[in-house]
Tab-separated table of C-alpha atoms in Angstrom:
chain	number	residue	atom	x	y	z
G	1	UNK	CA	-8.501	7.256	-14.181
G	2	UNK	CA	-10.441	6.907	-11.209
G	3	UNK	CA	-8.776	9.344	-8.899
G	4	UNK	CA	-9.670	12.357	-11.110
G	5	UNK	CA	-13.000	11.498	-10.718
G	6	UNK	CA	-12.989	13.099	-7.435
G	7	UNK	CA	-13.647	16.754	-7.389
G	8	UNK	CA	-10.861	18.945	-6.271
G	9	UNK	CA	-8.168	15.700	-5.780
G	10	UNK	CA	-4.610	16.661	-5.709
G	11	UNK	CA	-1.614	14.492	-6.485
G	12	UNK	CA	1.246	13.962	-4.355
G	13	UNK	CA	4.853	12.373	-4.072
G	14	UNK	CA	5.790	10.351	-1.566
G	15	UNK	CA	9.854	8.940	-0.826
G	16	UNK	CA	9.951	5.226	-0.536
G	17	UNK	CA	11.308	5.171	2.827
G	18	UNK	CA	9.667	6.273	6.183
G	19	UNK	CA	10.749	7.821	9.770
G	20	UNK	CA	10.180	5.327	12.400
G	21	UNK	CA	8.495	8.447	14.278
G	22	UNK	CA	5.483	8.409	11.611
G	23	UNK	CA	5.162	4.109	10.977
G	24	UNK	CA	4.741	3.830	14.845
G	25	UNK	CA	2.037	6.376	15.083
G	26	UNK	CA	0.207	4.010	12.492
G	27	UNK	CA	0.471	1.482	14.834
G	28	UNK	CA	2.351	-0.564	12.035
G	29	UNK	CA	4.829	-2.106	14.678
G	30	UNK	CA	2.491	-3.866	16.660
G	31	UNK	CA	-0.253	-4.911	13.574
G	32	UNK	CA	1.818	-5.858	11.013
G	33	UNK	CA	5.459	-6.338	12.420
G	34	UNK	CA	6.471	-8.990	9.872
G	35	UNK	CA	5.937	-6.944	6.737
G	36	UNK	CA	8.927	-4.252	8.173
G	37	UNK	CA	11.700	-3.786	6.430
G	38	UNK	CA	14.528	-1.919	8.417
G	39	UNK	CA	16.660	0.726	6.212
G	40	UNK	CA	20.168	1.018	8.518
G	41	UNK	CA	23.791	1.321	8.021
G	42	UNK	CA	27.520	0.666	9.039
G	43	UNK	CA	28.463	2.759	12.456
G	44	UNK	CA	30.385	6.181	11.474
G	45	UNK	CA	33.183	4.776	13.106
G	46	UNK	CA	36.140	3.680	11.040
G	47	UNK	CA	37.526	0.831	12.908
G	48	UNK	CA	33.966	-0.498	12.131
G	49	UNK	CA	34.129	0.178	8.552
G	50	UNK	CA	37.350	-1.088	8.016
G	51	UNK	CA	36.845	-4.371	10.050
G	52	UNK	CA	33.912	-5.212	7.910
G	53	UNK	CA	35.218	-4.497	4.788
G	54	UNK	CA	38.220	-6.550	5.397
G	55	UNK	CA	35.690	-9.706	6.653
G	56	UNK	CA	34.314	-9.222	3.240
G	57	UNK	CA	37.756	-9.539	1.240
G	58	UNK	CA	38.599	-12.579	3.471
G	59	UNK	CA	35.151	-14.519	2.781
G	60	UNK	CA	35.624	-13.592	-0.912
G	61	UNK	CA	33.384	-11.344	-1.461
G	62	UNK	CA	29.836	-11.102	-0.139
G	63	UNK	CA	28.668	-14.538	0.961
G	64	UNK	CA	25.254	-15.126	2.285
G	65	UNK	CA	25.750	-18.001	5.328
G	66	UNK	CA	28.723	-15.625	6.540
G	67	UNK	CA	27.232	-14.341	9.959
G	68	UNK	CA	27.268	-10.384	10.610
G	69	UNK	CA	27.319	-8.917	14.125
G	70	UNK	CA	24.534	-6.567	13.417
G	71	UNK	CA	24.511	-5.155	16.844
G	72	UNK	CA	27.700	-4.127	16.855
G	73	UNK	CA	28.492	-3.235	13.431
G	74	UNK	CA	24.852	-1.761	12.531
G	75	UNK	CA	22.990	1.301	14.424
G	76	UNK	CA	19.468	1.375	15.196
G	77	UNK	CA	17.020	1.938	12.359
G	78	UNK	CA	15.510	5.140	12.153
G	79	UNK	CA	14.138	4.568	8.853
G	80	UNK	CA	11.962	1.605	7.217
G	81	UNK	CA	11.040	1.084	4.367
G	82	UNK	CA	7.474	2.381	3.398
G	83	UNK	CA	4.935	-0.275	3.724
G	84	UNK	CA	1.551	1.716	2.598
G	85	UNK	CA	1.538	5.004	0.404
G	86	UNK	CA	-0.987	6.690	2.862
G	87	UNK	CA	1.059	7.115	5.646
G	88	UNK	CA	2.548	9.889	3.998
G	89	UNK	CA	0.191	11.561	3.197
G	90	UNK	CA	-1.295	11.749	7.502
G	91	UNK	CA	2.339	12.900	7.903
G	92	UNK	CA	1.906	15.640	6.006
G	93	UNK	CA	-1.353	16.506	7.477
G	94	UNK	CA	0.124	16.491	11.008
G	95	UNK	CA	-1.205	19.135	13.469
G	96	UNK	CA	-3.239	20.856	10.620
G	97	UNK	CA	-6.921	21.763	11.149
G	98	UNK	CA	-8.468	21.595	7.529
G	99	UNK	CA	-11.221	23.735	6.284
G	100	UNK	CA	-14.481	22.780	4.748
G	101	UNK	CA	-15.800	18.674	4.858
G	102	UNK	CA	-12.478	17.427	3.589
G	103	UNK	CA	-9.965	16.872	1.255
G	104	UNK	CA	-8.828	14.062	-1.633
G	105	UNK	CA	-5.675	13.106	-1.900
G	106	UNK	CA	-3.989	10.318	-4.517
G	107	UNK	CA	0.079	9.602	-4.883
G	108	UNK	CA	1.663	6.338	-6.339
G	109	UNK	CA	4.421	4.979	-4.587
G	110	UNK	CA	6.627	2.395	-3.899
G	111	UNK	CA	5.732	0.332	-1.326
G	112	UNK	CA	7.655	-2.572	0.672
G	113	UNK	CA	6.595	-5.555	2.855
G	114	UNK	CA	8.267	-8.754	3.622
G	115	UNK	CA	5.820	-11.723	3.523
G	116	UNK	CA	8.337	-14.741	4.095
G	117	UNK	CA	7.041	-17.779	2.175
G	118	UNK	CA	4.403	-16.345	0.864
G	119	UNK	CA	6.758	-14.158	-1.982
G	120	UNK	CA	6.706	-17.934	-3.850
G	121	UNK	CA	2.959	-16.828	-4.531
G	122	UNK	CA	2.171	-15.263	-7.697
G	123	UNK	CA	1.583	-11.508	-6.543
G	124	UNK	CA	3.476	-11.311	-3.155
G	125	UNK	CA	6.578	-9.070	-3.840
G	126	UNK	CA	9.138	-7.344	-1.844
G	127	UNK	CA	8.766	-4.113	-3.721
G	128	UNK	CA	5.368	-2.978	-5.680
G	129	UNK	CA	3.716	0.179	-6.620
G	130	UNK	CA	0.534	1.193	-5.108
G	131	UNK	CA	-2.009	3.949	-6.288
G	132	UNK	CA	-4.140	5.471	-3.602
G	133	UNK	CA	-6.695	7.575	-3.523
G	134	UNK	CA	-6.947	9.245	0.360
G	135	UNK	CA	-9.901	10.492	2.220
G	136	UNK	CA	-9.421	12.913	4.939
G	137	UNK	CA	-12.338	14.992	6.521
G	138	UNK	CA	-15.409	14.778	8.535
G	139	UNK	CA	-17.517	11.476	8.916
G	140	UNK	CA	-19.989	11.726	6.091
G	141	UNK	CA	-17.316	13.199	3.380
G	142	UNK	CA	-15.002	10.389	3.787
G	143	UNK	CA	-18.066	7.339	3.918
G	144	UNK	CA	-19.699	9.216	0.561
G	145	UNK	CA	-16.769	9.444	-1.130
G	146	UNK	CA	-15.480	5.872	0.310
G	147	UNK	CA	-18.838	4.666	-1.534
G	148	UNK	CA	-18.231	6.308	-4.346
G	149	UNK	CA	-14.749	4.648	-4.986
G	150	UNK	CA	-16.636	1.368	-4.462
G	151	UNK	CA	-19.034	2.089	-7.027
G	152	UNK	CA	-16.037	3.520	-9.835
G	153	UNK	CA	-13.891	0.158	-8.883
G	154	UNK	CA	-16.968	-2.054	-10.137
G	155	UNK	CA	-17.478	0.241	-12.875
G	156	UNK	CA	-14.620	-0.260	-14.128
G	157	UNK	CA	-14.408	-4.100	-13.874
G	158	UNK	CA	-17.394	-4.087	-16.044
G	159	UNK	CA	-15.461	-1.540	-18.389
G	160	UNK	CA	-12.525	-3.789	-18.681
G	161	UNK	CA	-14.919	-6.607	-18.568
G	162	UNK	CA	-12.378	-8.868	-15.886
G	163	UNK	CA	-13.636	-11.397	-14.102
G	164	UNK	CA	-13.665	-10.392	-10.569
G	165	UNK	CA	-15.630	-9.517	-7.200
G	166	UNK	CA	-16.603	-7.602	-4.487
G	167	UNK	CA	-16.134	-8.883	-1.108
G	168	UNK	CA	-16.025	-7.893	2.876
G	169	UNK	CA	-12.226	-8.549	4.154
G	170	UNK	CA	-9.830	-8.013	6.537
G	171	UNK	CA	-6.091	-7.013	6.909
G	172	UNK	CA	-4.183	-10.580	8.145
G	173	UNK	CA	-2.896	-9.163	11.230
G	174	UNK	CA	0.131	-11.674	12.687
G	175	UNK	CA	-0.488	-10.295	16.171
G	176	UNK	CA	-2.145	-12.943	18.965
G	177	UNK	CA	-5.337	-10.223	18.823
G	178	UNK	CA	-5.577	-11.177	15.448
G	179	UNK	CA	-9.702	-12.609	15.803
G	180	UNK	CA	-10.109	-9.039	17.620
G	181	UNK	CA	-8.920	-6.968	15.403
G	182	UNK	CA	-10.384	-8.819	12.341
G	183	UNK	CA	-13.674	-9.453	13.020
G	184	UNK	CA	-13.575	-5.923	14.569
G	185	UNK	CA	-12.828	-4.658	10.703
G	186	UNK	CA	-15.271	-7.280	9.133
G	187	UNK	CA	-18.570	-6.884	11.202
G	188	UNK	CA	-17.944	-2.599	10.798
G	189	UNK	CA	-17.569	-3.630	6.901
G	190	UNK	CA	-14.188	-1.421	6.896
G	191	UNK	CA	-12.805	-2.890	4.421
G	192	UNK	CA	-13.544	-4.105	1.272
G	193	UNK	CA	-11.577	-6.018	-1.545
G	194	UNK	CA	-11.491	-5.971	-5.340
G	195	UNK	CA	-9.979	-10.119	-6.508
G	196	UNK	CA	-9.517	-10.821	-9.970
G	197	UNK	CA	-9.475	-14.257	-11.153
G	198	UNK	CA	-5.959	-15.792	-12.478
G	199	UNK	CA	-7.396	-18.369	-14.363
G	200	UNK	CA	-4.609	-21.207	-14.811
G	201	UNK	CA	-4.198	-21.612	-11.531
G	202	UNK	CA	-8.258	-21.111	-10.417
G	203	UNK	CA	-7.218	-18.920	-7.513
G	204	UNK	CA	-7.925	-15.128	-7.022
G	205	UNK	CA	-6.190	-12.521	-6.522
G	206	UNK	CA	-6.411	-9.062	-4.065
G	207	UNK	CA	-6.082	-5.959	-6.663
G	208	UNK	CA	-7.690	-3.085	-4.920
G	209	UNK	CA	-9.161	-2.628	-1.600
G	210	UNK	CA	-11.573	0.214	-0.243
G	211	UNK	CA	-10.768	0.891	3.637
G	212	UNK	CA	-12.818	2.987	6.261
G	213	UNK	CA	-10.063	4.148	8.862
G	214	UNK	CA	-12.429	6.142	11.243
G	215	UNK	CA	-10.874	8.559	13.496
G	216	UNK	CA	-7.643	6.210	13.748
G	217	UNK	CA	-4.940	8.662	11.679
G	218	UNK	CA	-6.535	11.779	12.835
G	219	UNK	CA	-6.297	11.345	16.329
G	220	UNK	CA	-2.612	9.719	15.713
G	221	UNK	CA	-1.558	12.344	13.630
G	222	UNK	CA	-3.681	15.263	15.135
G	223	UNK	CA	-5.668	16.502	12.263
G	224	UNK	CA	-8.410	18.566	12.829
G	225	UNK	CA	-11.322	19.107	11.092
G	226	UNK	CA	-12.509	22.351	13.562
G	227	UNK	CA	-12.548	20.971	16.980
G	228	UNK	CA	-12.514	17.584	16.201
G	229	UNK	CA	-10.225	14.612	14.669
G	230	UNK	CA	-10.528	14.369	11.147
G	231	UNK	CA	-11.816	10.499	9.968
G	232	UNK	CA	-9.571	8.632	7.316
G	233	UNK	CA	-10.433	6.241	4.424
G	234	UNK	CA	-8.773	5.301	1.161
G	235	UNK	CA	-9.196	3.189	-1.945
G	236	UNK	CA	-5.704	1.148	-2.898
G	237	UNK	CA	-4.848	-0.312	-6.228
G	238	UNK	CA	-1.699	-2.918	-6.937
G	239	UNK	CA	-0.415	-1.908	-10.231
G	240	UNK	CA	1.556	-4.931	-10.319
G	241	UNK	CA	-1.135	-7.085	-9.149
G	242	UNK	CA	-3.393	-5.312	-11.724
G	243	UNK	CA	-1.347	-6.498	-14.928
G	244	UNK	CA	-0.445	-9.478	-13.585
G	245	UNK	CA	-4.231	-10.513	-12.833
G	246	UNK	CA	-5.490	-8.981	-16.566
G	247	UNK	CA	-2.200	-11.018	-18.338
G	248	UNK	CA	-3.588	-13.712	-16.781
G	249	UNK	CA	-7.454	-13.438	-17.527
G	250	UNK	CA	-6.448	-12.114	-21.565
G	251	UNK	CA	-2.503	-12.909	-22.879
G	252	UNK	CA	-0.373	-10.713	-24.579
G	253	UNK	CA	-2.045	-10.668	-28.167
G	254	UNK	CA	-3.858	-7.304	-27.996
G	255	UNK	CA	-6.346	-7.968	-30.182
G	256	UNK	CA	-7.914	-10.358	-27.583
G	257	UNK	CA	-8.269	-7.306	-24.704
G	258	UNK	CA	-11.760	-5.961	-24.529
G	259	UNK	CA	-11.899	-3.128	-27.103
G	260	UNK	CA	-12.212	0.043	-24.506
G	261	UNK	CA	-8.972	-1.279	-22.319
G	262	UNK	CA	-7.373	-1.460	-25.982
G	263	UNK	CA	-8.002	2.013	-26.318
G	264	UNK	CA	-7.522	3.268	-23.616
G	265	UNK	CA	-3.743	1.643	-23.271
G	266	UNK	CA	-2.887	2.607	-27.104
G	267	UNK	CA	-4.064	6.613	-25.261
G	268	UNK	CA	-1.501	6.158	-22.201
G	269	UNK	CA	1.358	5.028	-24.670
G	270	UNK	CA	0.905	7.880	-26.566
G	271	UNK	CA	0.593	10.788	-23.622
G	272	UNK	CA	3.656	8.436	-22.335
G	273	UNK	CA	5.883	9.119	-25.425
């Protein structure tokens, strides 16, 4: 709905896991290492195979306090699981030099973090599905159109009539240069977030955020926009979180959603079918 409000935007795919190569040029490792999830497997090595296949049939069966010698039994991870749908999308754009002030992007994907006690929360899962829409181009192309996704998201809030707001964040970075980094994002206004209430529980809840990247992916990645590094910037919407948050705010009973998000659902079923 939103992303095809941006002229010329073209819709990707993206696989749900990611090379280690790509997540460490995002400097994922080092900001957010507690939200990885590592994708390996058994050694090719029979003796291996076999040996842990028959501790399996002597516990019973799988059994979760049973300890496994990863080191010798697993090999490294080259793959994780993908944490953020654009990182794709820079990966695609590696060591291209794009023409004109820049091009939209948007994909859905899968995306996985691990966030330890924090998955008792209502809206912290292992495994969600996040829209993006992705800015890549020169400065002033990816700040318009960054302010231009602000100004749809709140449009749409009104248009669904949710109660929500508009605020100034930051990512929580685990890291000890975790002030740094955050007040770094928050005084630059890099990032902004879209919370809708969940009302039983008088809390909030983070459904979209707006992000201003600067020249962060395109140096990491090498994309040009002539002789320079393109900037980055995207807008990011939990579909989960989404639901969950407008559930919360108006039940089940359809007849008590605000008439246009009535519509508008009844339109998707239909085009679904």
């Amino acid at each position: 709905k939103i992303a095809k409000r941006f002229e010329g935007v073209k819709e990707e795919q993206y696989p749900a896991v990611i090379h280690s190569h790509t997540l460490n040029k995002t400097n994922h490792f080092t900001s957010f290492p507690e939200h990885i999830h590592f994708v390996t497997h058994l050694r090719e090595d029979l003796d291996v195979i076999e040996s842990f296949s028959q501790s399996i049939r002597e516990a019973g069966g799988w059994v979760h306090e049973q300890p496994l010698a990863l080191d010798n039994n697993m090999v490294k991870p080259n793959f994780m699981m993908n944490p953020s749908t654009c990182y794709h999308c820079y990966e695609g754009l590696e060591n291209e030099t794009l023409e004109g002030e820049g091009i939209v992007v948007t994909a859905i994907a899968k995306c996985h973090r691990f966030e330890s006690k924090n998955h008792s929360d209502f809206g912290r899962l292992l495994d969600f599905s996040m829209r993006e829409i992705i800015f890549v181009g020169k400065p002033d192309f990816v700040k318009e159109n960054r302010l231009k996704s602000i100004e749809y998201l709140k449009e749409l809030a009104v248009e669904w009539n949710v109660d929500s707001m508009l605020e100034i964040a930051n990512d929580p970075f685990f890291t000890n240069d975790f002030q740094v980094k955050a007040s770094f994002q928050r005084n630059q206004e890099m990032k902004y977030e879209l919370r809708l209430t969940i009302p039983h529980v008088k809390k909030s809840i983070a459904c979209s955020s707006v992000n201003f990247h600067s020249n962060t992916f395109g140096n990491a990645f090498n994309i040009k926009m002539g002789k320079r590094n393109a900037v980055t910037g995207c807008v990011g919407f939990g579909i989960e979180r989404w639901a969950f948050a407008f559930l919360a705010q108006y039940g089940l009973d359809e007849q008590a959603w605000p008439a246009s998000f009535r519509e508008q659902y009844h339109a998707w079923q239909e085009k679904a079918l």
